[in-house]
PDB file of C-alpha atoms in Angstrom:
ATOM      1  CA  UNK I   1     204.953  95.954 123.595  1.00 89.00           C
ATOM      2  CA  UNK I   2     205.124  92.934 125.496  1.00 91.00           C
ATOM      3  CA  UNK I   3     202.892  90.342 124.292  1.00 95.00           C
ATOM      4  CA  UNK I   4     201.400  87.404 126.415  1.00 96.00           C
ATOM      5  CA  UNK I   5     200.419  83.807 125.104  1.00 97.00           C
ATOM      6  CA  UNK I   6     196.746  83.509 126.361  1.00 97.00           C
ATOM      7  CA  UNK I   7     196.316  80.102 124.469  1.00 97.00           C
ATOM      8  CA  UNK I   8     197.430  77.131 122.655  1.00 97.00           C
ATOM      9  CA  UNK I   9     195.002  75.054 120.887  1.00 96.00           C
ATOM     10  CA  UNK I  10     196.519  71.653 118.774  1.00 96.00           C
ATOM     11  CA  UNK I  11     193.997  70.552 115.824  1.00 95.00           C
ATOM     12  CA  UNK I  12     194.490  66.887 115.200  1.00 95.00           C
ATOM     13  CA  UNK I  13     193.434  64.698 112.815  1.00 95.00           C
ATOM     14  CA  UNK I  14     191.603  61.071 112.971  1.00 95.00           C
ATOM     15  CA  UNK I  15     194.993  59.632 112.678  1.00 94.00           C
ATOM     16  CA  UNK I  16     196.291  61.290 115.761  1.00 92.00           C
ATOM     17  CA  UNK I  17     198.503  63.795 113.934  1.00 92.00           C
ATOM     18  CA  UNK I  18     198.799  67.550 114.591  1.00 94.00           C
ATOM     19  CA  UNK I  19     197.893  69.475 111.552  1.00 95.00           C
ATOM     20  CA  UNK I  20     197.912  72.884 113.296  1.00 96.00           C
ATOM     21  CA  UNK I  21     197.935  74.987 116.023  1.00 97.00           C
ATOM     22  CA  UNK I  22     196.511  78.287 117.322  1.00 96.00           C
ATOM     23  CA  UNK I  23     198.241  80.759 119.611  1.00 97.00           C
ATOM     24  CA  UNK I  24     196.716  83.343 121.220  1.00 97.00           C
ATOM     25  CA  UNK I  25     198.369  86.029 122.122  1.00 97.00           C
ATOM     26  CA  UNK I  26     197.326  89.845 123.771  1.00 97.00           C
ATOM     27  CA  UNK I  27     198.839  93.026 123.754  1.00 95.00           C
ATOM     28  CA  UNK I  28     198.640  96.386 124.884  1.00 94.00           C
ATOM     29  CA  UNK I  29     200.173  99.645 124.611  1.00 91.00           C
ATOM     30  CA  UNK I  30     199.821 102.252 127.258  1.00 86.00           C
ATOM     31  CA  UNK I  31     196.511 102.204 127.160  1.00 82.00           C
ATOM     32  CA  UNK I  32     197.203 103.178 123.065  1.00 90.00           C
ATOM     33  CA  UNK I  33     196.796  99.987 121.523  1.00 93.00           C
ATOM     34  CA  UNK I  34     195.240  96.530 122.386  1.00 95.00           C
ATOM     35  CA  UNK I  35     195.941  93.512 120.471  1.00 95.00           C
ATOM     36  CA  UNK I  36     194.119  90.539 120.754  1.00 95.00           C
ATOM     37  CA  UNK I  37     195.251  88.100 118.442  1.00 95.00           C
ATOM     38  CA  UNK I  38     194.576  83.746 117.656  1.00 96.00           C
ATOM     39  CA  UNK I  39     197.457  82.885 114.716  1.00 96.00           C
ATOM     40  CA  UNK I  40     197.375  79.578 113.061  1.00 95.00           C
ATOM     41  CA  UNK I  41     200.785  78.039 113.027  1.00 96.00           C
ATOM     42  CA  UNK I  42     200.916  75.233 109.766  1.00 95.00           C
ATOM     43  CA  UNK I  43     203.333  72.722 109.605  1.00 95.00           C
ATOM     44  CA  UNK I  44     205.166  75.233 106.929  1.00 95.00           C
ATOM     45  CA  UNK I  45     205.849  77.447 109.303  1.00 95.00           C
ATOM     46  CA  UNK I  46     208.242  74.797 111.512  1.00 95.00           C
ATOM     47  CA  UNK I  47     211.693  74.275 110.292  1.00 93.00           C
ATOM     48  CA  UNK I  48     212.247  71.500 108.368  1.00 94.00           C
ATOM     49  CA  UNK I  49     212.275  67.622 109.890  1.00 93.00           C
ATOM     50  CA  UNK I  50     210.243  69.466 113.353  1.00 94.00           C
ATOM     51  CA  UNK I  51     206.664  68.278 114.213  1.00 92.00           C
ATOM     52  CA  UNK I  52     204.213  70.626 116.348  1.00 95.00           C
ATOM     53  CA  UNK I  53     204.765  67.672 119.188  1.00 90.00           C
ATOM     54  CA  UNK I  54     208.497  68.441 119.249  1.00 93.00           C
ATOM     55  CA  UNK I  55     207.713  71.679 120.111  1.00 96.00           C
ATOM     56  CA  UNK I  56     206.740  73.156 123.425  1.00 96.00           C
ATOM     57  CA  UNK I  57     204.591  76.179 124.332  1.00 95.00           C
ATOM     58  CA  UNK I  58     207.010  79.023 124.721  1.00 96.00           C
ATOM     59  CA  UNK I  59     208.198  77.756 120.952  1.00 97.00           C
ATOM     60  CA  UNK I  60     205.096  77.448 119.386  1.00 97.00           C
ATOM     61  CA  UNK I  61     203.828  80.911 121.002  1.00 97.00           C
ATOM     62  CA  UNK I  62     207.329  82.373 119.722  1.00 96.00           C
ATOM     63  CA  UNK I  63     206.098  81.223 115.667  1.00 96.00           C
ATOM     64  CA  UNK I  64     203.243  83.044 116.432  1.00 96.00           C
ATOM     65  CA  UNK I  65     204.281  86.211 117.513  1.00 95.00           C
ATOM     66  CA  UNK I  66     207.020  85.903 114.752  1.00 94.00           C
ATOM     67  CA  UNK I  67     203.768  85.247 112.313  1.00 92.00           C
ATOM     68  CA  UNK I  68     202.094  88.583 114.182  1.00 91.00           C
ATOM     69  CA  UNK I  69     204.161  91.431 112.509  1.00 90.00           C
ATOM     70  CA  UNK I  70     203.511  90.472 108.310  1.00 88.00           C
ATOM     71  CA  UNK I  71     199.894  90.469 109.178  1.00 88.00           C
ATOM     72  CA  UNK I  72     199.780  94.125 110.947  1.00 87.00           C
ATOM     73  CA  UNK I  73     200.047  95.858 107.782  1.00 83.00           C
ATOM     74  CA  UNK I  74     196.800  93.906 106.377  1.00 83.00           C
ATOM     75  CA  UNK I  75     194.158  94.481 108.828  1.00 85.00           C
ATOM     76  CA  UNK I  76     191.081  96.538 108.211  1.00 84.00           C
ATOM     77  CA  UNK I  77     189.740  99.509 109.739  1.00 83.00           C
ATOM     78  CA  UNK I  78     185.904  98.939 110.909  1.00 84.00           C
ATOM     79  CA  UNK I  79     184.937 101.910 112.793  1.00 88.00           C
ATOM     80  CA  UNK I  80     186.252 104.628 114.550  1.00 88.00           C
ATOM     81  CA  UNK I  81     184.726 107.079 116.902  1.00 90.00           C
ATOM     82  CA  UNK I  82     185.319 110.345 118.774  1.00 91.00           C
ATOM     83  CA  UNK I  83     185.838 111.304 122.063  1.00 91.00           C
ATOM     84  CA  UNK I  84     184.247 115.075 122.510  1.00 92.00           C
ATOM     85  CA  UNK I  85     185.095 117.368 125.694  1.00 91.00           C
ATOM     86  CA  UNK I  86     183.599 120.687 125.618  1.00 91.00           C
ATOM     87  CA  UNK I  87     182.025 120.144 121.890  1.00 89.00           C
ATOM     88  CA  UNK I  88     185.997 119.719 120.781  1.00 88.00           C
ATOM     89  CA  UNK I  89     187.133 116.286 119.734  1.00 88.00           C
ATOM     90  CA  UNK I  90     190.083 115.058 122.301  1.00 91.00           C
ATOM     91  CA  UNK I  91     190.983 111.488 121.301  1.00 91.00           C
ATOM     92  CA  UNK I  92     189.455 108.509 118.927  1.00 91.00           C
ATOM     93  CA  UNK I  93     189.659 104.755 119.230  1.00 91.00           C
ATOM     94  CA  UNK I  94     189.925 103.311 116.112  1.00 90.00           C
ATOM     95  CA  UNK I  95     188.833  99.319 115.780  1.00 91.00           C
ATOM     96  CA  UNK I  96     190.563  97.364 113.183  1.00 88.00           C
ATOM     97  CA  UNK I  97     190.345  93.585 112.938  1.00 87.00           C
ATOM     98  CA  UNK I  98     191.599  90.331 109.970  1.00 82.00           C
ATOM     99  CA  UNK I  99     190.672  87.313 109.552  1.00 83.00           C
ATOM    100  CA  UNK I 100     193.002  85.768 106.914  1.00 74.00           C
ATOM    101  CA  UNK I 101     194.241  82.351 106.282  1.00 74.00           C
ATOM    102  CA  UNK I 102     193.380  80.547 109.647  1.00 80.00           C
ATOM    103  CA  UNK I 103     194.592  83.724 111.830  1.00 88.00           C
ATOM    104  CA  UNK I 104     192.190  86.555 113.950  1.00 92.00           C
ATOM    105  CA  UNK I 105     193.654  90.041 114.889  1.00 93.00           C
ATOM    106  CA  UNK I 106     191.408  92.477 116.714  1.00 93.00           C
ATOM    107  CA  UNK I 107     193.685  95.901 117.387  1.00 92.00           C
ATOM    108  CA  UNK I 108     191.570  98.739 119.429  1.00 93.00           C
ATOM    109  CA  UNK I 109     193.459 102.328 118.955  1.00 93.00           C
ATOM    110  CA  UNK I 110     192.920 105.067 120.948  1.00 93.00           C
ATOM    111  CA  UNK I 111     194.341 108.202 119.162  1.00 94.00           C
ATOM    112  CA  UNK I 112     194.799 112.009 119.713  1.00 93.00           C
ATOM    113  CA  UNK I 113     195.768 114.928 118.527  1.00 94.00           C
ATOM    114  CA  UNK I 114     199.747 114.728 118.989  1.00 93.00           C
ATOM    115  CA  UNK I 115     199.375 111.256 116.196  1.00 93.00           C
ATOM    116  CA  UNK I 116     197.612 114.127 113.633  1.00 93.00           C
ATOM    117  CA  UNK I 117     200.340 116.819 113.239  1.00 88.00           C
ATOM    118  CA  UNK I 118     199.233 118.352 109.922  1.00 90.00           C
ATOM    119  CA  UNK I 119     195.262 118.711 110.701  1.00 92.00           C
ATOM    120  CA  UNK I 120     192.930 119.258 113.394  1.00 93.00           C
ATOM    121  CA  UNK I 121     191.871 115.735 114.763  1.00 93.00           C
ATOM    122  CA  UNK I 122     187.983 116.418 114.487  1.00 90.00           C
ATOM    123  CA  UNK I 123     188.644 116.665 110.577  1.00 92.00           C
ATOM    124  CA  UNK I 124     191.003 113.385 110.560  1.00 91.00           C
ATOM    125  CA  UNK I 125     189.414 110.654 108.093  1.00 90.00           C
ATOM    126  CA  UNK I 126     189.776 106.887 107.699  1.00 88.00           C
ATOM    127  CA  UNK I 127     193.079 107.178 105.688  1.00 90.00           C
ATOM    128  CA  UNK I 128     194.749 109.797 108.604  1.00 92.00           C
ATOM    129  CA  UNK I 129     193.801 106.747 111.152  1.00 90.00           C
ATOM    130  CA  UNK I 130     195.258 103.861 108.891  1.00 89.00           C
ATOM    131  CA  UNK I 131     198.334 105.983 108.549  1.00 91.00           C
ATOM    132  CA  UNK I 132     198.682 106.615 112.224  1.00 92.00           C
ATOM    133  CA  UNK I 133     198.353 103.430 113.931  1.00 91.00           C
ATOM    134  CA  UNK I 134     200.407 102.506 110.939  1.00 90.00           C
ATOM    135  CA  UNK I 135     202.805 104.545 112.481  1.00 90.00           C
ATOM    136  CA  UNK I 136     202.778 103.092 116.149  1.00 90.00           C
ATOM    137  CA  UNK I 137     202.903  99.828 115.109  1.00 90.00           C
ATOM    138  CA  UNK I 138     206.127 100.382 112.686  1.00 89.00           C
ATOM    139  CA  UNK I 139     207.817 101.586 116.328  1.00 89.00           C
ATOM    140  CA  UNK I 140     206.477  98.695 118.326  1.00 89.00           C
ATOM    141  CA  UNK I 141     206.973  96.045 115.538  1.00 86.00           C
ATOM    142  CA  UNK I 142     209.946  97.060 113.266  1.00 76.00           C
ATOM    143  CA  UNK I 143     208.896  94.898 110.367  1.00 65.00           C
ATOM    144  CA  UNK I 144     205.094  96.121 110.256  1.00 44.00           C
TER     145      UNK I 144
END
């Protein structure tokens, strides 16, 4: 998946310092997956002796997308709905989103019946979606 920085935004303090900075970044899959994605970046997160103003854009957006991966695995599943054709389900987009420590992930899914392989998809649940996109995003993001 090739990922594309939409944003950098540097929060400063009333000294003049950089405490932080957001990345956002997008994603999509083949029309499978979407990711939409604003990761905080903390001065832990820089090697040691680097500042966020030593840094430029392509490096800050590569901590982020480094960040992106560990918090895949976390996100939760809001709502998922069907697609019917012919009063037989054909496909569901599942919406997923996390907002944890400082960092926002919005992932839209659109499943079908070649991610269920052991059940019908109109009698998939919310565990059979988790374990599917689950699935895509291990192959798409090796660490996830």
């Amino acid at each position: 998946m090739d990922l594309l920085n939409t944003s950098i935004s540097y929060n400063i303090d009333g000294a003049g310092n950089t405490t932080s900075v957001i990345a956002g970044i997008r994603g999509e899959l083949e029309g499978r997956l979407t990711i939409t994605a604003n990761i905080t970046i903390y001065p832990t997160d820089l090697d040691e002796g680097t500042t966020f103003d030593d840094l430029s854009k392509k490096q800050l957006f590569a901590l982020a997308t480094k960040k992106l991966p560990a918090l895949l695995p976390t996100l939760a599943y809001t709502n998922y709905q069907f697609f019917v054709q012919n009063d037989t389900p054909v496909r569901l987009t599942a919406y997923s989103n996390l907002s944890n420590d400082g960092s926002y992930i919005t992932l839209n899914s659109t499943l079908n019946q070649s991610d269920f392989t052991d059940k019908p998809i109109g009698s998939i649940g919310y565990e059979d979606v988790k374990s599917a996109v689950k699935t895509i995003l291990s192959q798409e993001f090796p660490t996830s």
